[in-house]
Coordinates of C-alpha atoms in Angstrom, one line a residue:
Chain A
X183 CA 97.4 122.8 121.9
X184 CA 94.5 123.6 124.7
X185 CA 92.8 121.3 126.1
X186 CA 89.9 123.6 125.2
X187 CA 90.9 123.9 121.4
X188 CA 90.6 120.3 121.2
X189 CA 86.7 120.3 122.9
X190 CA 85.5 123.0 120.7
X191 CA 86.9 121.3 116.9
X192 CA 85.0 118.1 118.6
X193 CA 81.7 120.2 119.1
X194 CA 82.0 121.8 115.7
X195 CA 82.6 118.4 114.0
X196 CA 79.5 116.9 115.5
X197 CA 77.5 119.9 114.7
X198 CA 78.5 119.8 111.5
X199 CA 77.8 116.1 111.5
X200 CA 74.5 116.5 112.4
X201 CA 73.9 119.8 110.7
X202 CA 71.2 118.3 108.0
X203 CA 68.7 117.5 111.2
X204 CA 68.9 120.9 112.7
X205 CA 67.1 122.7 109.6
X206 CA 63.6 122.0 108.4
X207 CA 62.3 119.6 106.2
X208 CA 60.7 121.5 103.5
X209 CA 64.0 123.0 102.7
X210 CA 64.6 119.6 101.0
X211 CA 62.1 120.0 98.2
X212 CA 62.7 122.1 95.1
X213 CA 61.2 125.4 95.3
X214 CA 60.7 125.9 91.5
X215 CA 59.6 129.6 92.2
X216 CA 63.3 130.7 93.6
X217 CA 65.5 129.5 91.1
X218 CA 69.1 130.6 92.1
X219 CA 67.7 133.0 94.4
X220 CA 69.4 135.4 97.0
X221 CA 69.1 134.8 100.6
X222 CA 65.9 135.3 102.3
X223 CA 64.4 133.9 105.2
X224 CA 62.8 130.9 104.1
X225 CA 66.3 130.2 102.0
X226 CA 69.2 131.3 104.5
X227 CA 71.8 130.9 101.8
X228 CA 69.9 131.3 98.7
X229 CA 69.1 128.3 96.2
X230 CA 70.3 126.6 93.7
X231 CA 69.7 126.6 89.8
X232 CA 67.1 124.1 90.0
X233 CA 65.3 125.6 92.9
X234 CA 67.4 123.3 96.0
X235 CA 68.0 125.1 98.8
X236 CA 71.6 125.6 99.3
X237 CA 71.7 125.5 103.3
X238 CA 70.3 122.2 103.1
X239 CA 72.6 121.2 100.0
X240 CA 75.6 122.1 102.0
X241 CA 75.3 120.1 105.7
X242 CA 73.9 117.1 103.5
X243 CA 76.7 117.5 101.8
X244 CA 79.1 118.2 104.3
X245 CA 77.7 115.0 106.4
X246 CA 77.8 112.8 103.2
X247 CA 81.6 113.8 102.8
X248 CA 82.5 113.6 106.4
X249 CA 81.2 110.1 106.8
X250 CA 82.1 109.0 103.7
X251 CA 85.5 110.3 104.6
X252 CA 85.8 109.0 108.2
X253 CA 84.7 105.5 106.5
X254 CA 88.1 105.6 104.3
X255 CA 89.8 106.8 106.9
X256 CA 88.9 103.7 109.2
X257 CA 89.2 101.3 106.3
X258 CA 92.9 102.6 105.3
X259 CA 93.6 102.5 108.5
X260 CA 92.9 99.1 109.4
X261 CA 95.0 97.8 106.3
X262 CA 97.6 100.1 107.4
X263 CA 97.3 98.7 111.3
X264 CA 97.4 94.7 109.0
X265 CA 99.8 95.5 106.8
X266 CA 102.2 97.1 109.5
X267 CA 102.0 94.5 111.6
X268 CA 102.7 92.0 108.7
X269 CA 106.1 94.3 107.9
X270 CA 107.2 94.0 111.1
X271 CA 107.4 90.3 110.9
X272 CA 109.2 90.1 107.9
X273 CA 113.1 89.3 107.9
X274 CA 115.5 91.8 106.6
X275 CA 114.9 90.3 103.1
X276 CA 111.8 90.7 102.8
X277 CA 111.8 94.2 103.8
X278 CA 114.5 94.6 101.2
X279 CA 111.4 94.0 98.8
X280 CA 108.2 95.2 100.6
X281 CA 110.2 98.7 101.9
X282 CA 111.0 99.9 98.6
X283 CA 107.3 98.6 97.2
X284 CA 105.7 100.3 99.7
X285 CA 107.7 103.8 98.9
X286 CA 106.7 103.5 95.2
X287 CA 103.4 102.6 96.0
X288 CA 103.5 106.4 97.9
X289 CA 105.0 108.1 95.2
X290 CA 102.1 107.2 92.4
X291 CA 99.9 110.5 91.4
X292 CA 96.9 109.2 93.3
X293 CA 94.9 112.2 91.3
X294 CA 95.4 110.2 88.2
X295 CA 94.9 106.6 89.3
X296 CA 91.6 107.9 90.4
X297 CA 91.4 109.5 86.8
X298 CA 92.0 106.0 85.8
X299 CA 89.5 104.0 87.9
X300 CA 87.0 106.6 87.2
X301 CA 87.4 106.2 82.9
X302 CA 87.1 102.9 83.6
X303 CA 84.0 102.3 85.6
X304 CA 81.0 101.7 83.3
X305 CA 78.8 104.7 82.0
X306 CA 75.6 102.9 83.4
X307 CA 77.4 103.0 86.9
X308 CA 74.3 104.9 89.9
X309 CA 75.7 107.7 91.6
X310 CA 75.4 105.5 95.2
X311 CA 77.5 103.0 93.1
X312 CA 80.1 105.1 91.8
X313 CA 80.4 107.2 95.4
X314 CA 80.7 104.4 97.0
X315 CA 84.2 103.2 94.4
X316 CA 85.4 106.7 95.2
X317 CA 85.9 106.5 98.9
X318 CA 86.8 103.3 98.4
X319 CA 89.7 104.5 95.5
X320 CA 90.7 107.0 98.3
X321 CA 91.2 103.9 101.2
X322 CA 93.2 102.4 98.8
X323 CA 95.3 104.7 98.7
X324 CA 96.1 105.8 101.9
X325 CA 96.5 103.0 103.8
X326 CA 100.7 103.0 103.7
X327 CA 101.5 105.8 106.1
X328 CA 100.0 104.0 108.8
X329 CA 101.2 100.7 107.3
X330 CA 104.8 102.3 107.4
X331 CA 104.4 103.7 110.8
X332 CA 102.4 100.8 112.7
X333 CA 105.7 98.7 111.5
X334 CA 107.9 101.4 112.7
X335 CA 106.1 100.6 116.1
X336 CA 105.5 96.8 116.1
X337 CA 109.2 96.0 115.2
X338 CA 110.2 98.1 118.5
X339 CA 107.5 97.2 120.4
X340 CA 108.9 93.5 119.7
X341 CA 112.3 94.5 121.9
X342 CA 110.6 95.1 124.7
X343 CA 111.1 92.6 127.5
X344 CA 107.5 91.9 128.1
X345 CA 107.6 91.1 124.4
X346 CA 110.2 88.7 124.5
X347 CA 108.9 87.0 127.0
X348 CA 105.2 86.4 125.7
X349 CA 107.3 85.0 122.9
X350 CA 109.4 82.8 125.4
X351 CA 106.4 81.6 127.3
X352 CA 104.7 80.2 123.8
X353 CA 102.1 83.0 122.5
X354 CA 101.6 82.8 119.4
X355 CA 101.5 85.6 116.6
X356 CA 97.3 86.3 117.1
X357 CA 97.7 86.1 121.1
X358 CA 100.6 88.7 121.1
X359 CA 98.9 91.5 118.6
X360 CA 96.0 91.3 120.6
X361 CA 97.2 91.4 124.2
X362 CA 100.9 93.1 123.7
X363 CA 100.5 95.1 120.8
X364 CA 97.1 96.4 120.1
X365 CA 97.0 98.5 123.1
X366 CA 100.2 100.5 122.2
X367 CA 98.8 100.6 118.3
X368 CA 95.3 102.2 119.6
X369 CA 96.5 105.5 119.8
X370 CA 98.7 105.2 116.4
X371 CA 95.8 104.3 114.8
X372 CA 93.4 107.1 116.1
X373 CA 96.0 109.7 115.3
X374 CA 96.2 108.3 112.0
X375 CA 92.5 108.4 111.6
X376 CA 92.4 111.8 111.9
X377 CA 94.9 112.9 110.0
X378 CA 93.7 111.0 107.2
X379 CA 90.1 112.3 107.5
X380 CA 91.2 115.3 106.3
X381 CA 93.1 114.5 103.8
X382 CA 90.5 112.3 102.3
X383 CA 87.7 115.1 103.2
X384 CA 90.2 117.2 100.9
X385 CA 90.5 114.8 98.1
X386 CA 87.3 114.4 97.9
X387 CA 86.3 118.1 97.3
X388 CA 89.6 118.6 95.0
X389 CA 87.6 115.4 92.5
X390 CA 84.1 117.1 93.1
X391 CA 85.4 120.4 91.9
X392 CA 86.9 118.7 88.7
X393 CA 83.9 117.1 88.3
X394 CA 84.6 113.7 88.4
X395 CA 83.7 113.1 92.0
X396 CA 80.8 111.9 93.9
X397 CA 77.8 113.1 91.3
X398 CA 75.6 115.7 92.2
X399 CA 73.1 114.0 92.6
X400 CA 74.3 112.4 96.0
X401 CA 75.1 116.0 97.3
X402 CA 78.4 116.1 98.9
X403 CA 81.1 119.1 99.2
X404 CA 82.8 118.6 96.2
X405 CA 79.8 119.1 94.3
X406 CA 78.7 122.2 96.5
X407 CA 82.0 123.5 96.1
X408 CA 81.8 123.5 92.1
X409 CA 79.2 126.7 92.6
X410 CA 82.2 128.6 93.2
X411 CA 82.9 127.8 89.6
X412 CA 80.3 129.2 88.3
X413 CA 80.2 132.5 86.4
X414 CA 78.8 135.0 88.3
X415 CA 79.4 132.9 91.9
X416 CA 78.4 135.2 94.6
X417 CA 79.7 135.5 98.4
X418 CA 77.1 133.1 100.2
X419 CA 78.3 130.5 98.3
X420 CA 81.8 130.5 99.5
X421 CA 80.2 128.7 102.5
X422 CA 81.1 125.0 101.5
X423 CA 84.3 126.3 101.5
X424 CA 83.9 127.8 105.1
X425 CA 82.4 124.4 106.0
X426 CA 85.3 122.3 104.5
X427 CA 87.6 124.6 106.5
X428 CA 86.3 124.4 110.1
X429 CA 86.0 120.6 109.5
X430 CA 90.0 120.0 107.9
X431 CA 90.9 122.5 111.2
X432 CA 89.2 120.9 113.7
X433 CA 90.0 117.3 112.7
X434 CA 93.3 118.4 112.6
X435 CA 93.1 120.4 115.8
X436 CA 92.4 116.9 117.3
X437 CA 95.0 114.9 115.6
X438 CA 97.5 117.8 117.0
X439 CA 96.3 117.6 120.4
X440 CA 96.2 113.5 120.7
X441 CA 99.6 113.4 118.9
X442 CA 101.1 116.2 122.1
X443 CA 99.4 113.6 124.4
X444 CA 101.6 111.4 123.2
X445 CA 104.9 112.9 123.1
X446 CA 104.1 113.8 126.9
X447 CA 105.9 111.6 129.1
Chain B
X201 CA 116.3 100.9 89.7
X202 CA 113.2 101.7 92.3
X203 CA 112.4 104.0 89.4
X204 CA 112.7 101.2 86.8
X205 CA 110.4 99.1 89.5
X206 CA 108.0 101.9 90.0
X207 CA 107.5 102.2 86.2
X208 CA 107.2 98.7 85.6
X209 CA 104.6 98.6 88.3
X210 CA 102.4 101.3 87.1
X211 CA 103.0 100.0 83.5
X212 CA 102.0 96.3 83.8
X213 CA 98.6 97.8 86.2
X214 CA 98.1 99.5 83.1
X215 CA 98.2 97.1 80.3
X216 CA 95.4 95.1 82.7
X217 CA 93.8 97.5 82.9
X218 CA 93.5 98.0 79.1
X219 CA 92.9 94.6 79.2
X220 CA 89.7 94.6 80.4
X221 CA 88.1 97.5 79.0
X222 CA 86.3 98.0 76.1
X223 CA 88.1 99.7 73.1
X224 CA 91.7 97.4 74.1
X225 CA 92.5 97.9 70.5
X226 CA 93.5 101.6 71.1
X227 CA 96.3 100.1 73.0
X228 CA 98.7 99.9 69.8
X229 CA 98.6 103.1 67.4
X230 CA 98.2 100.7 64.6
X231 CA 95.6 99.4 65.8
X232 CA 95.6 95.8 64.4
X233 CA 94.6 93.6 66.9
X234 CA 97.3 94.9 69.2
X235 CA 100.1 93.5 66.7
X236 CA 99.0 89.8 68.2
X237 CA 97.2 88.4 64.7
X238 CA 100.3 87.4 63.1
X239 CA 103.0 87.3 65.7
X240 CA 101.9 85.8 69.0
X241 CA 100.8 82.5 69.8
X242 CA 97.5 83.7 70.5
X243 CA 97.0 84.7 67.6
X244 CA 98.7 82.2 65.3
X245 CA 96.2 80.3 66.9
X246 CA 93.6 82.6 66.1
X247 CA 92.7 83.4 69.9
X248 CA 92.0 86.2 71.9
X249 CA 95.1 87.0 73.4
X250 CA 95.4 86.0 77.1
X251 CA 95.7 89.1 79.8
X252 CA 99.8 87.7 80.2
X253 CA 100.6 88.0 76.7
X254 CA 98.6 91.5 76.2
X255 CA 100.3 93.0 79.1
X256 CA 103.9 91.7 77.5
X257 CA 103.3 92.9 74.3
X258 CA 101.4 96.4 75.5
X259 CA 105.1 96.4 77.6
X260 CA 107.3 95.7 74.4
X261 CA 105.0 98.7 72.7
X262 CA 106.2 101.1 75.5
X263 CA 109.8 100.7 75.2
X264 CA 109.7 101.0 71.4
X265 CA 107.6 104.4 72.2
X266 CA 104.1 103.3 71.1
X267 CA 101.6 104.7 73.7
X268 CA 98.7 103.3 71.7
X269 CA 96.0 105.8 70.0
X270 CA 93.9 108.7 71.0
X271 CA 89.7 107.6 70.4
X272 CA 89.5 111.1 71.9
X273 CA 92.2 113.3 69.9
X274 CA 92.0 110.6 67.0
X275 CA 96.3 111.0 67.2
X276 CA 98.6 108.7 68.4
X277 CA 99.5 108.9 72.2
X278 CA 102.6 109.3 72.1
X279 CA 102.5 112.9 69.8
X280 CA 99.7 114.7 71.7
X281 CA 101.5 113.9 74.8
X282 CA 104.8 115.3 73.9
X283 CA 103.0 118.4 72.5
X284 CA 101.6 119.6 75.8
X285 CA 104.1 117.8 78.4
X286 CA 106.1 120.8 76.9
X287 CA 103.8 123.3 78.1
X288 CA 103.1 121.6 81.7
X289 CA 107.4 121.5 81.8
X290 CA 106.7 125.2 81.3
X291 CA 104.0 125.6 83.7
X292 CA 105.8 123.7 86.3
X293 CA 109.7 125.1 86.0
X294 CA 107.8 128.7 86.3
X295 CA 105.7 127.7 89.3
X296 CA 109.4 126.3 91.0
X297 CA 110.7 129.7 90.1
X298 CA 108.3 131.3 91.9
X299 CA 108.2 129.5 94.8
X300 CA 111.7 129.6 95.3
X301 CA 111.8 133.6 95.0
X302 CA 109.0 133.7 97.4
X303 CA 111.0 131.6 99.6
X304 CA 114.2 133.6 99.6
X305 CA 111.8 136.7 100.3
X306 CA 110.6 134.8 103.3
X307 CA 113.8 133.7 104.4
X308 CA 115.9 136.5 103.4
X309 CA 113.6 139.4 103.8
X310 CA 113.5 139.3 107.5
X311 CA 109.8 137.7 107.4
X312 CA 110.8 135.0 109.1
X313 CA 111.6 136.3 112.9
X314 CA 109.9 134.7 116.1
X315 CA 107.5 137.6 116.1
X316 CA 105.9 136.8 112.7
X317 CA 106.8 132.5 112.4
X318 CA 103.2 132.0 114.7
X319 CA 100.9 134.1 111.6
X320 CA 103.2 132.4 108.8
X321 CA 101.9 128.7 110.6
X322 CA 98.4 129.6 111.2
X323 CA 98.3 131.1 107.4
X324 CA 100.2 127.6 106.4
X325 CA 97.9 126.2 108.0
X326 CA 94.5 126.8 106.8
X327 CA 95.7 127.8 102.9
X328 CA 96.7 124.3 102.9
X329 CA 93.4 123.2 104.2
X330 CA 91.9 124.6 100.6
X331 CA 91.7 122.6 97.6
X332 CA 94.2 123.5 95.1
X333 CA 91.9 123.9 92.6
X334 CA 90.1 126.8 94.1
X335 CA 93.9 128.7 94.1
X336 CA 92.6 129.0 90.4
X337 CA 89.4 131.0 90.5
X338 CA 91.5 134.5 91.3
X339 CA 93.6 133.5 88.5
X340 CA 90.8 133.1 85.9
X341 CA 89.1 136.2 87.1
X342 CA 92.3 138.3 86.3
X343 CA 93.2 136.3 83.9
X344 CA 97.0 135.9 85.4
X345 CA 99.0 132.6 84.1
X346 CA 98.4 129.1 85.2
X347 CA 101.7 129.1 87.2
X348 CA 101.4 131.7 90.2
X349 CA 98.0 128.9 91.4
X350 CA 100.2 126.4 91.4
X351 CA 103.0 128.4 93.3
X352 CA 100.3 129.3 95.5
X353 CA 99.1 126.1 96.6
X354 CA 102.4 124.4 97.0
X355 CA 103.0 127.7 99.2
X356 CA 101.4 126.7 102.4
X357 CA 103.3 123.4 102.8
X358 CA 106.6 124.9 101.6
X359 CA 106.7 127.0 104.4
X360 CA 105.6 124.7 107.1
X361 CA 108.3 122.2 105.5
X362 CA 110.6 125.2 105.5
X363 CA 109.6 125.7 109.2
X364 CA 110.5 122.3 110.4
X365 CA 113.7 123.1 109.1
X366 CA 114.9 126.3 109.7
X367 CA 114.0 126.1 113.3
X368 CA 115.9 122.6 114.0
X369 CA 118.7 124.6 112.6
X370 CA 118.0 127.5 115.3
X371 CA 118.2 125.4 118.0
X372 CA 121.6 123.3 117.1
X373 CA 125.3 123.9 118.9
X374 CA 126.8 126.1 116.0
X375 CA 123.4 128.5 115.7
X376 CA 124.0 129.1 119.5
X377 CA 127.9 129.5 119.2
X378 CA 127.8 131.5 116.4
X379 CA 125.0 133.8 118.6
X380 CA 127.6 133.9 121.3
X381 CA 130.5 134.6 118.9
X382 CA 128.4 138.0 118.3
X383 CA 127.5 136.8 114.4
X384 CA 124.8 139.2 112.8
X385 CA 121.3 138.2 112.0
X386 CA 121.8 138.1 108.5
X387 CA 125.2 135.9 108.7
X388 CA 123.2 133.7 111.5
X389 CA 120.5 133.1 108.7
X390 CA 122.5 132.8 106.1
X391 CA 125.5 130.7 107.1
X392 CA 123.9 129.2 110.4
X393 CA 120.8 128.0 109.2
X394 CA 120.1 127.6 105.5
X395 CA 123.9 126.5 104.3
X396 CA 123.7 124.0 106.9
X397 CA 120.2 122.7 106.5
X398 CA 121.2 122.5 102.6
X399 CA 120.4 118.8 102.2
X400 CA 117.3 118.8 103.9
X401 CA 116.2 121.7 101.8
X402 CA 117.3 119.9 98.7
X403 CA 115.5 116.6 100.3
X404 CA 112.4 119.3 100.7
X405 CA 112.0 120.4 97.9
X406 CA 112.1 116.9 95.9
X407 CA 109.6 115.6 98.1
X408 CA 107.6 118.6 97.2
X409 CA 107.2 117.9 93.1
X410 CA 104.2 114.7 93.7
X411 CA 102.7 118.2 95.4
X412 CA 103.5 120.5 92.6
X413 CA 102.2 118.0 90.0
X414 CA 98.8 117.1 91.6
X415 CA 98.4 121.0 91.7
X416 CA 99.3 121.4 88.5
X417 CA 96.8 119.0 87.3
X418 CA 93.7 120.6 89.0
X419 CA 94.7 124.2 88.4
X420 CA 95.1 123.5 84.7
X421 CA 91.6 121.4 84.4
X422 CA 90.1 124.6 86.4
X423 CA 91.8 127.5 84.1
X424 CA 91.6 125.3 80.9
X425 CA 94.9 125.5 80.4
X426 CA 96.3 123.3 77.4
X427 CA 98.6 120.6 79.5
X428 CA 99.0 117.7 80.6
X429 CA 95.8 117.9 83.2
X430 CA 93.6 119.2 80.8
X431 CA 94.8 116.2 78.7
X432 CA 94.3 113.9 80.7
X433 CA 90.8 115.2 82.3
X434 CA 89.4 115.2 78.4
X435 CA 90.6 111.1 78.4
X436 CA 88.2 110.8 81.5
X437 CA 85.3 112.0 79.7
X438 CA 86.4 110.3 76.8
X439 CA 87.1 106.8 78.7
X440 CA 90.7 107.0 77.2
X441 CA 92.8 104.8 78.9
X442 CA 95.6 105.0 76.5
X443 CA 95.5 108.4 76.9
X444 CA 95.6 108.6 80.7
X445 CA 97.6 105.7 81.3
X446 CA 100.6 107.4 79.2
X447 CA 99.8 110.5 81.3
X448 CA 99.8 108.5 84.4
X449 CA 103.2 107.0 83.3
X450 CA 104.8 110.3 82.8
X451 CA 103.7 111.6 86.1
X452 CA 104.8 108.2 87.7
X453 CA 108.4 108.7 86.2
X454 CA 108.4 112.4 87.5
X455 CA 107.4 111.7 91.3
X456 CA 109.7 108.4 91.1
X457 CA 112.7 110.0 90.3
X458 CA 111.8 113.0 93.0
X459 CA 111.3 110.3 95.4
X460 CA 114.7 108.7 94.6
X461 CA 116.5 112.5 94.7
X462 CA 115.0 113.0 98.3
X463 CA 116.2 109.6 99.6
X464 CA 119.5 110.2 97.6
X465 CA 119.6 113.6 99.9
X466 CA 118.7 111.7 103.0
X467 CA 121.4 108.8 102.8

């Protein structure tokens, strides 16, 4: 993977990031007289059935699911940097518990726990409210990866001899993640970031095209993606599609690259 | 027994679950205060009873097959899930079928050479960046069966996994010796590289059902196909956690056992 590959998925992320501030402001009111409208050129991509212009839908969107997604991502990954670091202490006993708890953790249908948690929130719930227990499902859920990895890491980092002798010299537990450790768990942690960006990014759009993700009234791509669904969708509206794509691509573009910067010696 | 655990797990998160929402009583099919206002302690007290004792008796209603009631379906649990869990078996031994024949064209048909592996990746690669849910719209519009979008989006990720696989195989000492012993293509692919990676394409594809069945879900909501999915994305709109937490449980029991054949294959 190019050096070069890498910068351009960066650029395209932050454009994308950014995207809602790069188009006027009027195209965030309702245009009552262009109900689901073709493009023209006050409406690049056409609008909406209640008059909202769908350019403006779509990077609102798109910047509501990648942040919402990249907030996940850091919270999973920071329980899966805890709890890693917790599983490498254990003693073979207790990872005779917490190893197979861990792998059936993994193997639950994530779709239908969210099914689950999403029944059971209350009907009266705001759509800020209930966005905000869907990323926060979605953490949940992927923090073991990087918990199972980060202890992959800790319990060899532990054999090293500079390791052993923090430990002989009286550091304690604290001392040694943050000094030993957390330097060599940095770049774990980024690469796990971005590869669970993505995969949240995509979750997120799979629940918004069932309909039970974030609401559409806090626009994000799930929702915009749901116009596909529609009978009668037309081309132009494939775009949250093309959006979701360059932004799953990129971030994973990075992920590749960072992930050969490890492996090079 | 990590099945056993994984079950018991996701049952006991259920029955708190129940617990604490509204309409608990749907729990039991009978109904009747959840079988606790004669028989429990709680309830030969006249009490409400206590999340521990719910959760053991919502357990003891499970292994004697009671899944609780429908509010939704008005049924009992238990009989409108093993209604459709036939058609979703249906759906999902199809969609295997599929993806296997698709695989042995891959493998077998000569589309996997060096020339074509870098398209096949980059394909993989951004069909798997799709939600699975969207394989269903071509499917609707031709009105084609439930089972080739599911195939299809367990496609991308069978072929990267299949990748992985073959090409460890390609570089390994008895690929190479049987290359200098003068073997054929086909007896190189064949013998060479899928016999011997058997394991690991048995350890594959169990890893590849949690896939199959979180496909399966969304393509069935999408097409309104009358499964499982469908099932259980009615109970979300009709806040039945009965319903969805016997769904959940089935689904549970079907990745855990997946998850044990793969590690089975690994050891």
């Amino acid at each position: 993977m190019s050096r070069g590959a890498g910068r351009l998925a960066a650029l395209l992320l932050l454009l994308l990031a950014v995207g809602p501030l790069l188009v006027p402001a009027r195209l965030a009111e309702e245009d009552r007289e262009a109900v689901r409208s073709a493009p023209t050129r006050e409406h690049p991509l056409g609008t909406d059935a209640l008059g909202r212009d769908n350019l403006y839908r779509y990077l609102r969107g798109m910047r509501m699911s990648l942040s919402g997604a990249g907030a996940a991502a850091v919270v999973a990954t920071g329980i899966g940097l805890v709890a890693g670091f917790l599983l490498s202490r254990l003693g073979r006993g207790g990872m005779a518990f917490w190893g197979p708890a861990l792998d059936t953790f993994q193997s639950m249908p994530w779709y239908l726990l969210v099914f689950l948690v999403r029944a059971w929130t209350p009907l009266e719930t705001g759509p800020e409210q209930l966005t905000v227990i869907l990323f926060t499902m979605l953490a949940l859920l992927g923090w073991a990866p990087a918990a199972r990895t980060v202890g992959a890491a800790c319990r060899q980092l532990r054999q090293e001899p500079w390791a052993v002798f923090g430990r002989a010299s009286g550091m304690s537990g604290v001392q040694m993640f943050r000094t030993h450790y957390w330097p060599h768990l940095v770049p774990l942690a980024r690469v796990h970031f971005l590869m669970l960006t993505p995969a949240i990014l995509l979750a997120e759009s799979s629940l918004g095209l069932l309909g039970l993700g974030v609401p559409d009234s806090a626009p994000s791509l799930g929702s915009a993606l749901t116009d596909l669904l529609q009978p009668g969708a037309r081309w132009w509206e494939a775009a949250p599609l093309i959006l979701l794509l360059t932004a799953v691509l990129s971030l994973q573009t990075i992920s590749r690259r960072l992930t050969d910067e490890r492996k090079r010696p | 027994m990590r099945m056993a655990g994984a079950l018991g797990l996701t049952a006991t998160a259920l029955g708190l679950l129940l617990y604490y929402s509204p309409g608990r009583e749907y729990a039991s099919e009978t109904m009747t205060g959840f079988g606790l206002a004669q028989e429990g302690p709680a309830g030969r007290q006249g009490l409400e009873p206590g999340p521990g004792e719910f959760v053991g008796q919502y357990l003891r209603n499970l292994l004697r097959g009671d899944f609780g009631y429908s509010s939704t379906f008005q049924t009992p649990v238990g009989r409108l899930v093993a209604e459709r869990a036939a058609r979703t078996a249906g759906q999902l031994l199809s969609a295997t079928g599929l993806l296997s024949v698709t695989v042995c064209v891959f493998l077998l048909g000569g589309l996997w050479r060096d020339s074509l592996r870098g398209w096949i990746g980059l394909a993989a690669m951004v069909l798997q960046s799709i939600p699975p849910a969207l394989f269903a719209i071509p499917i609707v519009l031709a009105s084609g069966p439930p089972f080739v979008a599911i195939a299809l989006a367990a496609l991308p990720r069978t072929l990267r996994v299949l990748d992985a696989v073959v090409v460890r195989q390609q570089g390994s000492a008895h690929v190479a010796w049987m290359r200098a012993m003068g073997c054929g293509w086909w007896a190189m692919t064949w013998h060479g590289q899928i016999r011997a990676a058997g394991r690991e394409l048995g350890e594959s594809a169990a890893s590849m059902v949690p896939l199959l069945l979180g496909s399966l879900l969304a393509v069935e909501i999408v097409v309104g196909y009358p499964g499982l999915g469908t099932l259980a994305w009615r109970g979300v709109y009709g806040r039945d956690l009965p319903l969805l937490g016997a769904v959940t449980l089935l689904f549970s029991g079907a990745t855990s056992l997946s998850a044990a054949v793969a590690q089975r294959e690994e050891r």
